[in-house]
XYZ file of N, CA, C and O in Angstrom:
468
model
N 97.646 217.477 291.192
C 97.807 218.909 291.124
C 97.735 219.401 289.684
O 97.123 220.429 289.404
N 98.378 218.670 288.784
C 98.350 219.066 287.382
C 96.938 218.967 286.806
O 96.554 219.778 285.959
N 96.172 217.992 287.273
C 94.795 217.867 286.803
C 93.956 219.057 287.242
O 93.107 219.532 286.478
N 94.182 219.562 288.436
C 93.433 220.722 288.920
C 93.745 221.941 288.059
O 92.847 222.691 287.671
N 95.014 222.131 287.731
C 95.405 223.249 286.865
C 94.778 223.083 285.485
O 94.293 224.054 284.886
N 94.753 221.856 284.969
C 94.144 221.594 283.666
C 92.642 221.873 283.690
O 92.100 222.493 282.765
N 91.952 221.461 284.743
C 90.510 221.704 284.845
C 90.227 223.198 284.960
O 89.273 223.704 284.354
N 91.052 223.932 285.695
C 90.874 225.382 285.789
C 91.071 226.030 284.419
O 90.307 226.913 284.013
N 92.074 225.594 283.687
C 92.291 226.108 282.330
C 91.142 225.770 281.400
O 90.727 226.597 280.576
N 90.597 224.555 281.513
C 89.455 224.169 280.688
C 88.214 224.983 281.044
O 87.442 225.374 280.156
N 88.016 225.255 282.331
C 86.875 226.097 282.750
C 87.013 227.507 282.196
O 86.027 228.111 281.769
N 88.231 228.032 282.188
C 88.461 229.357 281.625
C 88.167 229.371 280.127
O 87.509 230.285 279.620
N 88.642 228.351 279.411
C 88.396 228.280 277.979
C 86.908 228.118 277.679
O 86.374 228.748 276.755
N 86.222 227.292 278.455
C 84.786 227.110 278.269
C 84.039 228.402 278.556
O 83.093 228.756 277.849
N 84.462 229.137 279.589
C 83.853 230.425 279.897
C 84.026 231.419 278.762
O 83.098 232.168 278.433
N 85.196 231.429 278.133
C 85.432 232.323 276.997
C 84.526 231.990 275.824
O 84.001 232.876 275.156
N 84.342 230.693 275.568
C 83.463 230.269 274.471
C 82.031 230.713 274.732
O 81.352 231.257 273.861
N 81.566 230.495 275.951
C 80.174 230.828 276.265
C 79.950 232.336 276.350
O 78.890 232.825 275.936
N 80.911 233.086 276.857
C 80.761 234.541 276.894
C 80.738 235.122 275.488
O 80.048 236.108 275.229
N 81.497 234.525 274.572
C 81.473 234.988 273.181
C 80.110 234.750 272.543
O 79.731 235.455 271.608
N 79.387 233.777 273.048
C 78.046 233.506 272.542
C 76.979 234.293 273.292
O 75.794 234.144 273.025
N 77.382 235.099 274.267
C 76.444 235.900 275.030
C 75.753 235.140 276.146
O 74.673 235.518 276.588
N 76.370 234.083 276.627
C 75.771 233.255 277.669
C 76.589 233.334 278.948
O 77.778 233.648 278.931
N 75.943 233.024 280.063
C 76.638 232.982 281.351
C 77.248 231.585 281.524
O 76.563 230.584 281.373
N 78.533 231.493 281.868
C 79.219 230.205 281.840
C 79.186 229.384 283.127
O 79.673 228.253 283.122
N 78.623 229.887 284.223
C 78.802 229.221 285.516
C 78.326 227.776 285.508
O 79.057 226.871 285.917
N 77.098 227.523 285.077
C 76.557 226.158 285.165
C 77.245 225.194 284.204
O 77.397 224.007 284.501
N 77.691 225.684 283.079
C 78.434 224.807 282.171
C 79.820 224.490 282.743
O 80.349 223.407 282.530
N 80.400 225.430 283.478
C 81.676 225.154 284.126
C 81.506 224.139 285.251
O 82.364 223.279 285.449
N 80.397 224.226 285.968
C 80.094 223.219 286.988
C 79.919 221.853 286.309
O 80.432 220.835 286.797
N 79.208 221.840 285.173
C 79.032 220.592 284.428
C 80.370 220.035 283.968
O 80.580 218.819 283.981
N 81.285 220.912 283.571
C 82.610 220.461 283.150
C 83.332 219.747 284.285
O 83.888 218.664 284.092
N 83.299 220.318 285.478
C 83.979 219.699 286.629
C 83.313 218.367 286.987
O 83.996 217.361 287.224
N 81.975 218.351 287.002
C 81.252 217.112 287.322
C 81.524 216.045 286.262
O 81.746 214.870 286.584
N 81.509 216.443 284.983
C 81.768 215.480 283.904
C 83.210 214.973 283.957
O 83.477 213.804 283.672
N 84.136 215.855 284.315
C 85.536 215.431 284.451
C 85.670 214.383 285.551
O 86.239 213.320 285.344
N 85.118 214.685 286.724
C 85.229 213.741 287.836
C 84.448 212.451 287.564
O 84.936 211.358 287.856
N 83.252 212.581 287.026
C 82.454 211.393 286.705
C 83.120 210.527 285.646
O 83.140 209.295 285.756
N 83.674 211.163 284.616
C 84.385 210.409 283.587
C 85.635 209.746 284.127
O 85.977 208.624 283.740
N 86.306 210.428 285.045
C 87.516 209.845 285.624
C 87.180 208.637 286.499
O 87.855 207.609 286.436
N 86.131 208.743 287.281
C 85.713 207.614 288.120
C 85.241 206.450 287.255
O 85.629 205.291 287.486
N 84.411 206.757 286.248
C 83.929 205.690 285.367
C 85.074 205.041 284.599
O 85.113 203.816 284.427
N 86.026 205.840 284.138
C 87.189 205.290 283.443
C 88.046 204.431 284.348
O 88.564 203.385 283.935
N 88.201 204.847 285.609
C 88.990 204.052 286.554
C 88.303 202.723 286.852
O 88.962 201.677 286.935
N 86.988 202.750 286.999
C 86.252 201.501 287.237
C 86.385 200.575 286.030
O 86.659 199.377 286.178
N 86.208 201.130 284.835
C 86.346 200.322 283.617
C 87.773 199.796 283.475
O 87.982 198.625 283.126
N 88.761 200.647 283.770
C 90.155 200.205 283.717
C 90.450 199.114 284.730
O 91.203 198.177 284.451
N 89.858 199.217 285.923
C 90.028 198.170 286.931
C 89.419 196.860 286.493
O 90.000 195.786 286.699
N 88.247 196.936 285.874
C 87.603 195.717 285.377
C 88.444 195.074 284.279
O 88.661 193.855 284.276
N 88.927 195.893 283.357
C 89.777 195.358 282.274
C 91.052 194.762 282.855
O 91.495 193.681 282.429
N 91.636 195.411 283.836
C 92.858 194.905 284.455
C 92.616 193.559 285.140
O 93.429 192.640 285.013
N 91.511 193.443 285.873
C 91.218 192.191 286.586
C 90.932 191.070 285.592
O 91.369 189.932 285.780
N 90.227 191.387 284.511
C 89.924 190.355 283.507
C 91.198 189.891 282.811
O 91.377 188.697 282.566
N 92.093 190.807 282.507
C 93.312 190.444 281.782
C 94.373 189.802 282.677
O 95.076 188.876 282.257
N 94.514 190.279 283.926
C 95.643 189.849 284.761
C 95.254 189.035 285.982
O 96.130 188.533 286.683
N 93.984 188.950 286.278
C 93.562 188.216 287.470
C 93.359 189.153 288.644
O 93.893 190.260 288.677
N 92.617 188.682 289.649
C 92.272 189.565 290.770
C 93.407 189.810 291.756
O 93.333 190.737 292.558
N 94.466 189.032 291.738
C 95.531 189.187 292.720
C 96.684 190.049 292.228
O 97.627 190.301 292.969
N 96.644 190.469 290.993
C 97.719 191.285 290.428
C 97.536 192.747 290.847
O 96.418 193.244 290.951
N 98.638 193.452 291.101
C 98.561 194.856 291.483
C 98.140 195.713 290.296
O 98.474 195.426 289.149
N 97.427 196.785 290.628
C 96.987 197.695 289.573
C 98.176 198.512 289.081
O 99.042 198.909 289.849
N 98.178 198.770 287.786
C 99.283 199.505 287.188
C 98.822 200.823 286.588
O 97.793 201.393 286.958
N 99.601 201.275 285.643
C 99.365 202.560 284.997
C 98.140 202.505 284.098
O 97.486 203.524 283.878
N 97.785 201.329 283.617
C 96.672 201.242 282.665
C 95.349 201.705 283.276
O 94.519 202.290 282.589
N 95.148 201.495 284.552
C 93.920 201.960 285.208
C 93.897 203.484 285.224
O 92.865 204.111 284.947
N 95.029 204.104 285.502
C 95.100 205.564 285.490
C 94.888 206.110 284.080
O 94.245 207.148 283.898
N 95.425 205.418 283.084
C 95.217 205.865 281.700
C 93.742 205.789 281.315
O 93.230 206.694 280.643
N 93.057 204.735 281.735
C 91.612 204.647 281.498
C 90.893 205.813 282.190
O 89.962 206.388 281.646
N 91.330 206.148 283.398
C 90.704 207.237 284.147
C 90.906 208.573 283.435
O 89.968 209.381 283.320
N 92.088 208.819 282.917
C 92.360 210.075 282.216
C 91.572 210.150 280.912
O 91.040 211.205 280.554
N 91.471 209.040 280.197
C 90.673 209.024 278.961
C 89.204 209.284 279.285
O 88.518 210.034 278.578
N 88.704 208.695 280.355
C 87.319 208.947 280.762
C 87.093 210.397 281.138
O 86.068 210.995 280.790
N 88.046 211.008 281.835
C 87.935 212.423 282.199
C 87.952 213.301 280.954
O 87.182 214.259 280.851
N 88.816 212.977 280.007
C 88.878 213.755 278.768
C 87.578 213.628 277.966
O 87.107 214.605 277.374
N 86.991 212.436 277.959
C 85.705 212.263 277.267
C 84.602 213.070 277.946
O 83.769 213.682 277.273
N 84.603 213.092 279.266
C 83.616 213.890 279.988
C 83.755 215.373 279.685
O 82.770 216.077 279.460
N 84.981 215.863 279.666
C 85.218 217.277 279.353
C 84.872 217.590 277.905
O 84.297 218.644 277.610
N 85.179 216.677 276.996
C 84.875 216.938 275.580
C 83.368 216.954 275.330
O 82.904 217.717 274.480
N 82.611 216.161 276.062
C 81.149 216.213 275.931
C 80.635 217.579 276.367
O 79.754 218.166 275.727
N 81.192 218.124 277.431
C 80.789 219.450 277.894
C 81.129 220.517 276.855
O 80.317 221.404 276.582
N 82.317 220.447 276.265
C 82.675 221.407 275.222
C 81.785 221.232 273.997
O 81.406 222.214 273.359
N 81.433 220.001 273.657
C 80.542 219.758 272.526
C 79.184 220.412 272.773
O 78.628 221.058 271.880
N 78.654 220.264 273.983
C 77.378 220.897 274.318
C 77.501 222.415 274.216
O 76.613 223.091 273.683
N 78.596 222.971 274.704
C 78.782 224.424 274.663
C 78.881 224.930 273.227
O 78.318 225.976 272.891
N 79.582 224.195 272.377
C 79.711 224.626 270.988
C 78.403 224.482 270.223
O 78.160 225.214 269.270
N 77.558 223.554 270.627
C 76.282 223.361 269.940
C 75.215 224.358 270.389
O 74.190 224.491 269.731
N 75.432 225.053 271.490
C 74.461 226.046 271.952
C 74.407 227.206 270.967
O 75.443 227.682 270.505
N 73.213 227.677 270.664
C 73.131 228.826 269.748
C 73.610 230.102 270.421
O 73.492 230.265 271.629
N 74.131 230.980 269.616
C 74.626 232.247 270.128
C 73.474 233.213 270.336
O 72.632 233.386 269.462
N 73.432 233.826 271.487
C 72.395 234.816 271.760
C 72.717 236.147 271.092
O 71.818 236.899 270.737
N 73.972 236.439 270.899
C 74.366 237.695 270.264
C 73.950 237.724 268.803
O 73.485 238.737 268.316
N 74.120 236.637 268.078
C 73.732 236.601 266.669
C 72.234 236.800 266.514
O 71.784 237.498 265.610
N 71.446 236.178 267.392
C 70.003 236.344 267.327
C 69.630 237.795 267.571
O 68.770 238.353 266.899
N 70.295 238.424 268.530
C 69.999 239.812 268.839
C 70.369 240.717 267.660
O 69.624 241.610 267.288
N 71.516 240.461 267.036
C 71.939 241.270 265.897
C 70.964 241.092 264.739
O 70.605 242.054 264.068
N 70.499 239.880 264.502
C 69.542 239.654 263.420
C 68.219 240.342 263.710
O 67.595 240.907 262.816
N 67.776 240.324 264.959
C 66.520 240.983 265.306
C 66.639 242.493 265.143
O 65.759 243.140 264.602
N 67.751 243.062 265.593
C 67.936 244.504 265.492
C 68.085 244.915 264.037
O 67.503 245.906 263.596
N 68.835 244.159 263.249
C 69.009 244.524 261.850
C 67.711 244.377 261.071
O 67.478 245.107 260.113
N 66.857 243.455 261.461
C 65.571 243.319 260.781
C 64.676 244.514 261.087
O 63.889 244.939 260.239
N 64.818 245.076 262.262
C 64.007 246.239 262.627
C 64.564 247.511 261.999
O 63.827 248.348 261.487
N 65.890 247.682 261.999
C 66.483 248.918 261.517
C 66.659 248.949 260.003
O 66.777 250.018 259.434
N 66.690 247.813 259.339
C 66.866 247.775 257.888
C 65.525 247.461 257.227
O 65.114 246.300 257.181
N 64.830 248.449 256.690
C 63.514 248.182 256.118
C 63.577 247.479 254.767
O 62.577 246.955 254.300
N 64.741 247.475 254.124
C 64.852 246.852 252.818
C 65.282 245.401 252.960
O 66.247 245.094 253.652
N 64.586 244.518 252.307
C 64.934 243.102 252.322
C 65.829 242.854 251.129
O 65.366 242.557 250.034
N 67.139 242.985 251.340
C 68.088 242.865 250.244
C 68.745 241.494 250.263
O 69.033 240.947 251.319
N 69.000 241.002 249.066
C 69.765 239.767 248.935
C 71.173 240.149 248.513
O 71.362 240.803 247.502
N 72.142 239.742 249.292
C 73.530 240.038 248.969
C 74.228 238.715 248.710
O 74.248 237.829 249.552
N 74.787 238.599 247.533
C 75.522 237.400 247.153
C 76.933 237.514 247.717
O 77.689 238.404 247.325
N 77.337 236.599 248.619
C 78.674 236.726 249.218
C 79.801 236.446 248.237
O 80.938 236.874 248.446
N 79.517 235.769 247.127
C 80.576 235.497 246.159
C 80.757 236.634 245.167
O 81.713 236.632 244.407
N 79.861 237.616 245.153
C 79.953 238.748 244.249
C 80.639 239.901 244.954
O 80.103 240.461 245.906
N 81.835 240.306 244.497
C 82.538 241.373 245.206
C 81.887 242.748 245.026
O 82.172 243.671 245.775
N 81.000 242.930 244.027
C 80.385 244.224 243.767
C 79.020 244.356 244.439
O 78.362 245.376 244.276
N 78.602 243.376 245.191
C 77.262 243.384 245.779
C 77.263 243.944 247.195
O 76.415 243.614 247.977
N 78.169 244.781 247.522
C 78.227 245.314 248.890
C 77.636 246.669 248.986
O 77.559 247.551 248.404
């Protein structure tokens, strides 16, 4: 249950990031859920393999398999956020295009000079 609440919160945060960039967030939010579940399954499988190698096949699974699953889910979600942060902003491109059309003067403004505004 707590994981579902966490994934919903992550989808909301990802949506805010993408909307700020002028993009529609639906497919990236779907990717976040898929990456979370895929990372969790892959982490659980890897944790199970590590557990069997370390403790033998007849030993009961413990918390370490779940920890591997959570780390895998977090890696899947972080990859989705990394992709979202690397996407270019559509709003900045639009502002640059509009300012290039409306500003006929090609001025160089030095940001370190306080009098160049």
